[in-house]
XYZ file of N, CA, C and O in Angstrom:
668
model
N -10.600 -22.444 4.419
C -11.125 -23.712 4.853
C -12.541 -23.504 5.373
O -12.821 -22.521 6.059
N -13.395 -24.418 5.064
C -14.763 -24.341 5.531
C -14.767 -24.486 7.043
O -14.125 -25.360 7.596
N -15.470 -23.594 7.706
C -15.580 -23.664 9.151
C -14.448 -22.994 9.902
O -14.409 -23.065 11.116
N -13.508 -22.313 9.196
C -12.419 -21.625 9.888
C -12.989 -20.460 10.677
O -13.814 -19.700 10.181
N -12.571 -20.327 11.928
C -13.045 -19.234 12.771
C -12.556 -17.912 12.200
O -11.397 -17.765 11.835
N -13.446 -16.944 12.108
C -13.119 -15.632 11.580
C -12.980 -14.659 12.738
O -13.708 -14.735 13.720
N -12.042 -13.725 12.625
C -11.818 -12.730 13.664
C -12.929 -11.685 13.638
O -13.438 -11.331 12.584
N -13.278 -11.156 14.794
C -14.257 -10.078 14.883
C -13.597 -8.777 14.431
O -12.429 -8.533 14.734
N -14.332 -7.948 13.688
C -13.820 -6.662 13.242
C -14.827 -5.562 13.589
O -16.010 -5.835 13.737
N -14.331 -4.336 13.712
C -15.198 -3.214 14.050
C -15.526 -2.353 12.838
O -16.372 -1.473 12.922
N -14.846 -2.576 11.708
C -15.116 -1.832 10.476
C -15.124 -2.814 9.306
O -14.258 -3.681 9.204
N -16.115 -2.650 8.420
C -16.202 -3.543 7.265
C -15.518 -2.951 6.030
O -15.674 -3.441 4.930
N -14.720 -1.918 6.202
C -14.015 -1.261 5.097
C -12.683 -1.969 4.821
O -11.620 -1.366 4.855
N -12.755 -3.252 4.526
C -11.550 -4.054 4.337
C -10.903 -3.806 2.983
O -11.570 -3.713 1.959
N -9.586 -3.700 3.008
C -8.756 -3.686 1.806
C -7.875 -4.924 1.922
O -7.346 -5.211 2.992
N -7.691 -5.650 0.833
C -6.958 -6.904 0.943
C -6.175 -7.200 -0.325
O -6.453 -6.656 -1.391
N -5.189 -8.085 -0.171
C -4.406 -8.598 -1.289
C -4.141 -10.074 -1.038
O -4.142 -10.534 0.108
N -3.914 -10.797 -2.100
C -3.400 -12.159 -2.006
C -1.895 -12.056 -2.171
O -1.402 -11.331 -3.048
N -1.161 -12.790 -1.335
C 0.291 -12.626 -1.290
C 0.942 -13.979 -1.072
O 0.565 -14.717 -0.167
N 1.940 -14.286 -1.905
C 2.637 -15.573 -1.806
C 4.059 -15.372 -1.288
O 4.747 -14.424 -1.682
N 4.470 -16.262 -0.392
C 5.842 -16.289 0.117
C 6.331 -17.731 0.040
O 5.573 -18.631 -0.318
N 7.566 -17.946 0.426
C 8.085 -19.306 0.498
C 7.368 -20.139 1.543
O 7.370 -21.363 1.499
N 6.726 -19.462 2.502
C 6.003 -20.150 3.581
C 4.562 -20.470 3.204
O 3.851 -21.097 3.976
N 4.100 -20.010 2.040
C 2.728 -20.291 1.622
C 2.044 -19.072 1.053
O 2.660 -18.034 0.817
N 0.738 -19.213 0.851
C -0.057 -18.122 0.315
C -0.948 -17.554 1.407
O -1.473 -18.298 2.232
N -1.130 -16.232 1.358
C -1.876 -15.544 2.404
C -2.850 -14.544 1.796
O -2.545 -13.912 0.790
N -3.994 -14.401 2.441
C -4.883 -13.275 2.223
C -4.526 -12.289 3.330
O -4.578 -12.641 4.513
N -4.117 -11.079 2.964
C -3.717 -10.064 3.938
C -4.740 -8.939 3.868
O -4.978 -8.390 2.794
N -5.361 -8.590 4.999
C -6.398 -7.565 4.985
C -6.206 -6.559 6.119
O -5.744 -6.902 7.205
N -6.591 -5.298 5.825
C -6.520 -4.204 6.787
C -7.789 -3.368 6.642
O -8.465 -3.425 5.605
N -8.105 -2.574 7.676
C -9.287 -1.708 7.566
C -9.143 -0.369 8.286
O -10.097 0.397 8.356
N -7.997 -0.064 8.856
C -7.802 1.210 9.531
C -8.386 1.289 10.923
O -8.320 2.341 11.566
N -8.973 0.208 11.399
C -9.582 0.204 12.728
C -9.170 -0.999 13.567
O -9.170 -0.922 14.794
N -8.821 -2.089 12.916
C -8.523 -3.338 13.621
C -7.118 -3.828 13.264
O -6.463 -3.303 12.368
N -6.691 -4.885 13.937
C -5.419 -5.520 13.623
C -5.426 -6.035 12.187
O -6.489 -6.281 11.605
N -4.233 -6.187 11.597
C -4.120 -6.803 10.284
C -4.562 -8.263 10.405
O -4.171 -8.959 11.349
N -5.389 -8.714 9.483
C -5.823 -10.106 9.471
C -5.182 -10.827 8.295
O -5.167 -10.309 7.176
N -4.650 -12.016 8.566
C -4.108 -12.857 7.498
C -4.791 -14.207 7.566
O -5.135 -14.702 8.643
N -4.984 -14.784 6.389
C -5.585 -16.112 6.286
C -4.663 -16.967 5.440
O -4.292 -16.580 4.324
N -4.255 -18.113 5.965
C -3.304 -18.983 5.272
C -3.969 -20.176 4.590
O -3.307 -21.104 4.162
N -5.279 -20.149 4.486
C -6.012 -21.256 3.890
C -6.620 -22.174 4.931
O -7.499 -22.974 4.621
N -6.151 -22.063 6.174
C -6.677 -22.901 7.244
C -7.154 -22.091 8.443
O -8.134 -22.450 9.076
N -6.446 -21.013 8.756
C -6.782 -20.244 9.960
C -6.507 -18.759 9.757
O -5.636 -18.376 8.980
N -7.262 -17.937 10.498
C -7.063 -16.497 10.524
C -6.082 -16.149 11.628
O -6.100 -16.752 12.700
N -5.231 -15.157 11.381
C -4.311 -14.648 12.393
C -4.460 -13.140 12.461
O -4.454 -12.471 11.417
N -4.605 -12.599 13.661
C -4.655 -11.149 13.860
C -3.290 -10.690 14.342
O -2.754 -11.226 15.310
N -2.723 -9.701 13.662
C -1.428 -9.139 14.037
C -1.637 -7.665 14.360
O -2.065 -6.895 13.496
N -1.353 -7.265 15.589
C -1.626 -5.898 16.036
C -0.507 -4.923 15.692
O -0.765 -3.755 15.404
N 0.750 -5.372 15.718
C 1.876 -4.469 15.490
C 2.977 -5.155 14.692
O 3.071 -6.386 14.674
N 3.798 -4.335 14.057
C 5.038 -4.785 13.428
C 6.143 -3.836 13.877
O 5.891 -2.654 14.119
N 7.363 -4.332 13.974
C 8.502 -3.488 14.339
C 8.902 -2.619 13.155
O 8.903 -3.078 12.013
N 9.241 -1.369 13.439
C 9.741 -0.462 12.413
C 11.259 -0.535 12.432
O 11.881 -0.383 13.491
N 11.861 -0.783 11.284
C 13.311 -0.831 11.191
C 13.887 0.509 11.643
O 13.428 1.558 11.216
N 14.851 0.469 12.535
C 15.424 1.695 13.073
C 14.796 2.100 14.392
O 15.212 3.077 15.010
N 13.749 1.362 14.815
C 13.115 1.643 16.104
C 11.671 2.043 15.982
O 11.256 2.667 15.013
N 10.898 1.646 16.937
C 9.481 1.992 16.976
C 8.592 0.825 16.605
O 9.057 -0.263 16.265
N 7.296 1.082 16.694
C 6.290 0.060 16.428
C 5.206 0.633 15.538
O 4.738 1.756 15.763
N 4.806 -0.108 14.532
C 3.694 0.274 13.668
C 2.439 -0.414 14.184
O 2.365 -1.644 14.209
N 1.462 0.379 14.613
C 0.172 -0.173 15.023
C -0.652 -0.424 13.769
O -0.999 0.521 13.052
N -0.972 -1.666 13.505
C -1.636 -2.034 12.252
C -3.095 -1.622 12.199
O -3.709 -1.670 11.143
N -3.657 -1.147 13.314
C -5.024 -0.632 13.269
C -5.074 0.772 12.663
O -6.136 1.358 12.523
N -3.916 1.319 12.274
C -3.851 2.616 11.594
C -3.669 2.459 10.087
O -3.593 3.458 9.376
N -3.614 1.243 9.595
C -3.349 0.992 8.174
C -4.669 0.933 7.408
O -5.541 0.120 7.716
N -4.802 1.797 6.379
C -6.056 1.883 5.619
C -6.010 1.162 4.281
O -7.035 0.964 3.644
N -4.806 0.782 3.814
C -4.702 0.099 2.529
C -3.462 -0.773 2.525
O -2.490 -0.500 3.230
N -3.506 -1.818 1.718
C -2.374 -2.716 1.545
C -2.240 -3.013 0.058
O -3.244 -3.143 -0.649
N -1.013 -3.063 -0.427
C -0.767 -3.358 -1.833
C 0.433 -4.274 -1.976
O 1.207 -4.465 -1.028
N 0.600 -4.832 -3.179
C 1.733 -5.705 -3.474
C 2.430 -5.170 -4.719
O 1.778 -4.843 -5.714
N 3.756 -5.097 -4.654
C 4.581 -4.701 -5.798
C 5.934 -5.380 -5.654
O 6.541 -5.324 -4.582
N 6.389 -6.022 -6.708
C 7.691 -6.700 -6.714
C 7.846 -7.642 -5.514
O 8.853 -7.626 -4.816
N 6.821 -8.457 -5.258
C 6.824 -9.443 -4.165
C 6.986 -8.814 -2.781
O 7.514 -9.434 -1.863
N 6.541 -7.562 -2.649
C 6.675 -6.832 -1.394
C 5.320 -6.272 -0.975
O 4.587 -5.752 -1.810
N 5.006 -6.372 0.318
C 3.787 -5.772 0.851
C 4.029 -4.304 1.184
O 5.057 -3.942 1.773
N 3.063 -3.456 0.823
C 3.090 -2.025 1.105
C 1.865 -1.679 1.947
O 0.766 -2.140 1.647
N 2.059 -0.850 2.975
C 0.992 -0.485 3.896
C 0.822 1.032 3.923
O 1.799 1.762 4.071
N -0.421 1.499 3.825
C -0.732 2.931 3.847
C -1.337 3.293 5.198
O -2.433 2.839 5.526
N -0.642 4.131 6.004
C -1.209 4.560 7.276
C -2.186 5.719 7.071
O -2.134 6.426 6.065
N -3.069 5.907 8.049
C -4.021 7.019 8.006
C -3.281 8.349 7.955
O -2.296 8.550 8.664
N -3.780 9.266 7.120
C -3.357 10.669 7.095
C -1.845 10.867 7.008
O -1.294 11.726 7.692
N -1.156 10.087 6.184
C 0.289 10.234 6.029
C 0.637 10.351 4.547
O -0.014 9.747 3.693
N 1.662 11.109 4.249
C 2.152 11.230 2.884
C 3.402 10.362 2.748
O 4.469 10.771 2.324
N 3.237 9.122 3.175
C 4.283 8.114 3.135
C 3.647 6.760 3.374
O 2.454 6.659 3.652
N 4.443 5.731 3.254
C 3.944 4.369 3.401
C 5.009 3.506 4.057
O 6.172 3.900 4.148
N 4.590 2.339 4.511
C 5.498 1.340 5.064
C 5.597 0.175 4.085
O 4.648 -0.115 3.360
N 6.741 -0.487 4.086
C 6.907 -1.675 3.254
C 7.792 -2.674 3.984
O 8.523 -2.314 4.901
N 7.687 -3.929 3.560
C 8.484 -4.992 4.175
C 9.519 -5.506 3.190
O 9.474 -5.179 1.996
N 10.409 -6.329 3.665
C 11.346 -7.007 2.770
C 10.542 -7.918 1.842
O 9.436 -8.345 2.180
N 11.079 -8.200 0.675
C 10.389 -9.050 -0.295
C 10.002 -10.382 0.333
O 10.765 -10.970 1.099
N 8.799 -10.829 0.026
C 8.227 -12.110 0.446
C 8.119 -12.254 1.965
O 8.195 -13.356 2.496
N 7.910 -11.159 2.657
C 7.735 -11.187 4.102
C 6.322 -10.727 4.448
O 5.806 -9.789 3.839
N 5.693 -11.406 5.401
C 4.363 -11.011 5.853
C 4.416 -10.448 7.276
O 3.712 -9.509 7.597
N 5.259 -10.994 8.114
C 5.262 -10.619 9.524
C 6.574 -9.993 9.985
O 6.809 -9.841 11.158
N 7.442 -9.597 9.062
C 8.736 -9.028 9.422
C 8.682 -7.541 9.717
O 7.613 -6.928 9.738
N 9.841 -6.956 9.939
C 9.941 -5.516 10.195
C 9.501 -4.723 8.968
O 9.554 -5.214 7.845
N 9.098 -3.474 9.206
C 8.697 -2.582 8.130
C 9.651 -1.392 8.062
O 10.330 -1.062 9.032
N 9.689 -0.770 6.906
C 10.488 0.415 6.644
C 9.531 1.517 6.199
O 8.547 1.236 5.517
N 9.825 2.784 6.542
C 8.966 3.891 6.146
C 9.579 4.626 4.968
O 10.795 4.840 4.926
N 8.735 5.018 4.022
C 9.171 5.813 2.867
C 8.219 6.988 2.687
O 7.028 6.792 2.456
N 8.721 8.196 2.780
C 7.930 9.392 2.537
C 7.910 9.700 1.044
O 8.898 9.468 0.344
N 6.780 10.218 0.562
C 6.696 10.720 -0.813
C 6.363 12.210 -0.799
O 6.003 12.789 -1.825
N 6.509 12.856 0.355
C 6.162 14.269 0.506
C 6.936 15.148 -0.473
O 6.385 16.113 -1.018
N 8.193 14.846 -0.727
C 9.003 15.667 -1.636
C 8.497 15.594 -3.077
O 8.763 16.489 -3.875
N 7.754 14.556 -3.410
C 7.223 14.394 -4.766
C 5.837 14.996 -4.938
O 5.380 15.189 -6.056
N 5.167 15.269 -3.834
C 3.763 15.712 -3.877
C 3.665 17.181 -3.497
O 3.675 17.533 -2.316
N 3.544 18.033 -4.497
C 3.539 19.489 -4.277
C 2.303 19.969 -3.531
O 2.330 20.986 -2.863
N 1.187 19.240 -3.644
C -0.068 19.701 -3.047
C -0.292 19.190 -1.631
O -1.285 19.541 -0.997
N 0.595 18.339 -1.127
C 0.423 17.811 0.224
C -0.647 16.733 0.277
O -0.800 15.940 -0.635
N -1.412 16.728 1.367
C -2.465 15.732 1.536
C -1.941 14.460 2.170
O -0.978 14.482 2.943
N -2.560 13.338 1.830
C -2.148 12.039 2.342
C -2.433 10.973 1.286
O -3.202 11.196 0.353
N -1.809 9.827 1.445
C -2.026 8.719 0.505
C -3.386 8.095 0.776
O -3.752 7.854 1.923
N -4.134 7.836 -0.293
C -5.431 7.180 -0.151
C -5.433 5.778 -0.758
O -6.267 4.953 -0.403
N -4.493 5.485 -1.665
C -4.474 4.172 -2.321
C -3.080 3.886 -2.838
O -2.385 4.779 -3.313
N -2.676 2.627 -2.740
C -1.411 2.164 -3.308
C -1.705 0.854 -4.032
O -2.424 0.001 -3.516
N -1.200 0.712 -5.250
C -1.522 -0.483 -6.033
C -0.489 -0.686 -7.134
O 0.402 0.146 -7.320
N -0.631 -1.746 -7.876
C 0.239 -2.053 -8.999
C -0.504 -1.783 -10.294
O -1.687 -2.090 -10.419
N 0.206 -1.204 -11.247
C -0.329 -0.945 -12.573
C 0.561 -1.689 -13.551
O 1.780 -1.506 -13.554
N -0.021 -2.540 -14.370
C 0.735 -3.313 -15.350
C 0.464 -2.776 -16.738
O -0.683 -2.639 -17.152
N 1.552 -2.458 -17.455
C 1.472 -1.903 -18.801
C 2.260 -2.809 -19.730
O 3.366 -3.227 -19.404
N 1.702 -3.095 -20.894
C 2.428 -3.860 -21.906
C 2.899 -2.885 -22.964
O 2.113 -2.347 -23.733
N 4.188 -2.627 -22.989
C 4.767 -1.673 -23.929
C 5.362 -2.337 -25.151
O 6.202 -1.758 -25.826
N 4.961 -3.544 -25.458
C 5.473 -4.234 -26.635
C 6.585 -5.223 -26.343
O 6.831 -6.131 -27.118
N 7.281 -5.052 -25.246
C 8.366 -5.956 -24.864
C 7.956 -6.846 -23.698
O 8.800 -7.347 -22.976
N 6.672 -6.998 -23.494
C 6.162 -7.755 -22.359
C 5.693 -6.806 -21.277
O 5.948 -5.608 -21.314
N 4.980 -7.328 -20.292
C 4.395 -6.468 -19.260
C 5.451 -5.854 -18.349
O 6.465 -6.470 -18.046
N 5.191 -4.613 -17.943
C 6.030 -3.887 -16.996
C 5.144 -3.443 -15.844
O 4.097 -2.849 -16.068
N 5.547 -3.727 -14.621
C 4.775 -3.327 -13.446
C 5.291 -2.008 -12.880
O 6.493 -1.735 -12.890
N 4.347 -1.210 -12.373
C 4.651 0.053 -11.721
C 3.932 0.092 -10.384
O 2.817 -0.405 -10.272
N 4.547 0.715 -9.386
C 3.876 0.990 -8.120
C 3.224 2.355 -8.275
O 3.894 3.326 -8.638
N 1.920 2.434 -8.023
C 1.178 3.674 -8.204
C 0.571 4.092 -6.873
O -0.042 3.275 -6.175
N 0.747 5.379 -6.530
C 0.278 5.930 -5.268
C -0.624 7.120 -5.577
O -0.200 8.054 -6.258
N -1.851 7.078 -5.075
C -2.802 8.178 -5.254
C -2.884 8.964 -3.953
O -2.970 8.383 -2.870
N -2.926 10.308 -4.065
C -3.048 11.137 -2.866
C -4.431 11.770 -2.795
O -5.158 11.842 -3.788
N -4.747 12.264 -1.615
C -6.033 12.923 -1.376
C -6.162 14.225 -2.159
O -7.263 14.735 -2.331
N -5.058 14.763 -2.645
C -5.077 16.022 -3.385
C -5.047 15.808 -4.893
O -4.879 16.763 -5.653
N -5.189 14.558 -5.337
C -5.284 14.272 -6.764
C -3.970 14.032 -7.462
O -3.925 13.946 -8.687
N -2.891 13.913 -6.725
C -1.609 13.630 -7.356
C -1.398 12.122 -7.427
O -1.858 11.375 -6.568
N -0.687 11.700 -8.476
C -0.398 10.288 -8.681
C 1.114 10.130 -8.810
O 1.738 10.736 -9.682
N 1.701 9.337 -7.931
C 3.132 9.067 -7.960
C 3.324 7.675 -8.543
O 2.658 6.728 -8.137
N 4.246 7.560 -9.510
C 4.503 6.286 -10.176
C 5.962 5.910 -9.965
O 6.857 6.729 -10.195
N 6.204 4.685 -9.530
C 7.561 4.167 -9.365
C 7.701 2.939 -10.231
O 6.899 2.014 -10.143
N 8.743 2.917 -11.067
C 8.947 1.756 -11.925
C 10.191 0.965 -11.544
O 10.563 0.026 -12.216
N 10.831 1.346 -10.450
C 12.026 0.646 -10.002
C 11.760 -0.125 -8.732
O 10.622 -0.310 -8.311
N 12.830 -0.548 -8.108
C 12.718 -1.292 -6.857
C 12.851 -0.400 -5.640
O 12.588 -0.822 -4.531
N 13.280 0.860 -5.846
C 13.552 1.721 -4.704
C 13.129 3.152 -4.988
O 13.318 3.657 -6.089
N 12.588 3.821 -3.979
C 12.262 5.237 -4.104
C 13.523 6.085 -3.968
O 13.494 7.279 -4.201
N 14.632 5.483 -3.587
C 15.894 6.224 -3.502
C 16.423 6.526 -4.902
O 17.172 7.469 -5.105
N 16.022 5.730 -5.888
C 16.434 5.940 -7.277
C 15.469 6.930 -7.919
O 14.399 6.560 -8.366
N 15.837 8.197 -7.942
C 14.952 9.250 -8.439
C 14.657 9.111 -9.928
O 13.674 9.646 -10.416
N 15.479 8.399 -10.682
C 15.214 8.208 -12.112
C 13.998 7.326 -12.348
O 13.356 7.402 -13.379
N 13.675 6.463 -11.386
C 12.559 5.536 -11.573
C 11.294 5.980 -10.843
O 10.277 5.320 -10.918
N 11.345 7.121 -10.133
C 10.188 7.606 -9.388
C 9.871 9.020 -9.820
O 10.756 9.859 -9.904
N 8.603 9.267 -10.096
C 8.233 10.619 -10.489
C 6.763 10.877 -10.175
O 5.977 9.949 -10.036
N 6.435 12.179 -10.081
C 5.043 12.584 -10.006
C 4.527 12.495 -11.431
O 4.999 13.203 -12.314
N 3.603 11.599 -11.670
C 3.169 11.319 -13.030
C 1.977 12.157 -13.454
O 1.819 12.461 -14.615
N 1.145 12.542 -12.520
C -0.077 13.238 -12.872
C -0.560 14.053 -11.689
O -0.300 13.710 -10.547
N -1.249 15.129 -11.982
C -1.843 15.943 -10.938
C -3.176 16.458 -11.456
O -3.247 16.982 -12.566
N -4.225 16.282 -10.683
C -5.547 16.736 -11.104
C -6.375 17.112 -9.884
O -5.985 16.840 -8.758
N -7.503 17.724 -10.116
C -8.415 18.071 -9.025
C -9.398 16.923 -8.852
O -10.109 16.571 -9.800
N -9.440 16.298 -7.667
C -10.407 15.217 -7.451
C -11.834 15.727 -7.653
O -12.139 16.887 -7.367
N -12.704 14.897 -8.189
C -14.084 15.289 -8.441
C -14.775 15.826 -7.198
O -15.591 16.739 -7.266
N -14.431 15.287 -6.047
C -15.061 15.731 -4.806
C -14.657 17.154 -4.438
O -15.253 17.769 -3.579
N -13.619 17.693 -5.081
C -13.141 19.042 -4.771
C -13.318 20.003 -5.936
O -12.767 21.087 -5.933
N -14.086 19.619 -6.938
C -14.334 20.505 -8.086
C -15.119 21.727 -7.615
O -16.017 21.612 -6.786
N -14.777 22.914 -8.135
C -15.518 24.115 -7.746
C -16.983 23.999 -8.136
O -17.327 23.432 -9.178
N -17.842 24.536 -7.305
C -19.280 24.517 -7.583
C -19.593 25.525 -8.665
O -19.028 26.613 -8.713
N -20.511 25.164 -9.568
C -20.910 26.086 -10.627
C -22.059 26.973 -10.165
O -22.511 27.845 -10.901
N -22.563 26.741 -8.971
C -23.697 27.543 -8.460
C -23.237 28.848 -7.873
O -22.156 29.058 -7.464
């Protein structure tokens, strides 16, 4: 909305997604330094924490990336080889933690989470793709990381920033 008050932020490194629920459509943004910001078309809302299922609190100023897969929001915390996710079509509900450490032989932390859509001839198929700081790419084509048949380490490479010097 024109003239909607915008929240003050301390970092301009925003990552965002558009996300639809039964309650409406939202712009969801994070930057690793400030509260999660959501915009519903009329007003901005700052959310500092979410409850972690099983106990605890997720401070949203530690979230460096946000992604959407299968109508679910995924959050990447700083320096972790795991991510948080919510129930489908939820923006402000509890979060669950999922580690991918067992799939990533090189360690490191997650730097990006996103959706990859492939058309294999039978219509588009969506995959959840996770990139790590060590150049590994984890691909999930199912609804759960508990189903090992649908989750695998798909690729491993040396990031350009870590290529050996020829000098």
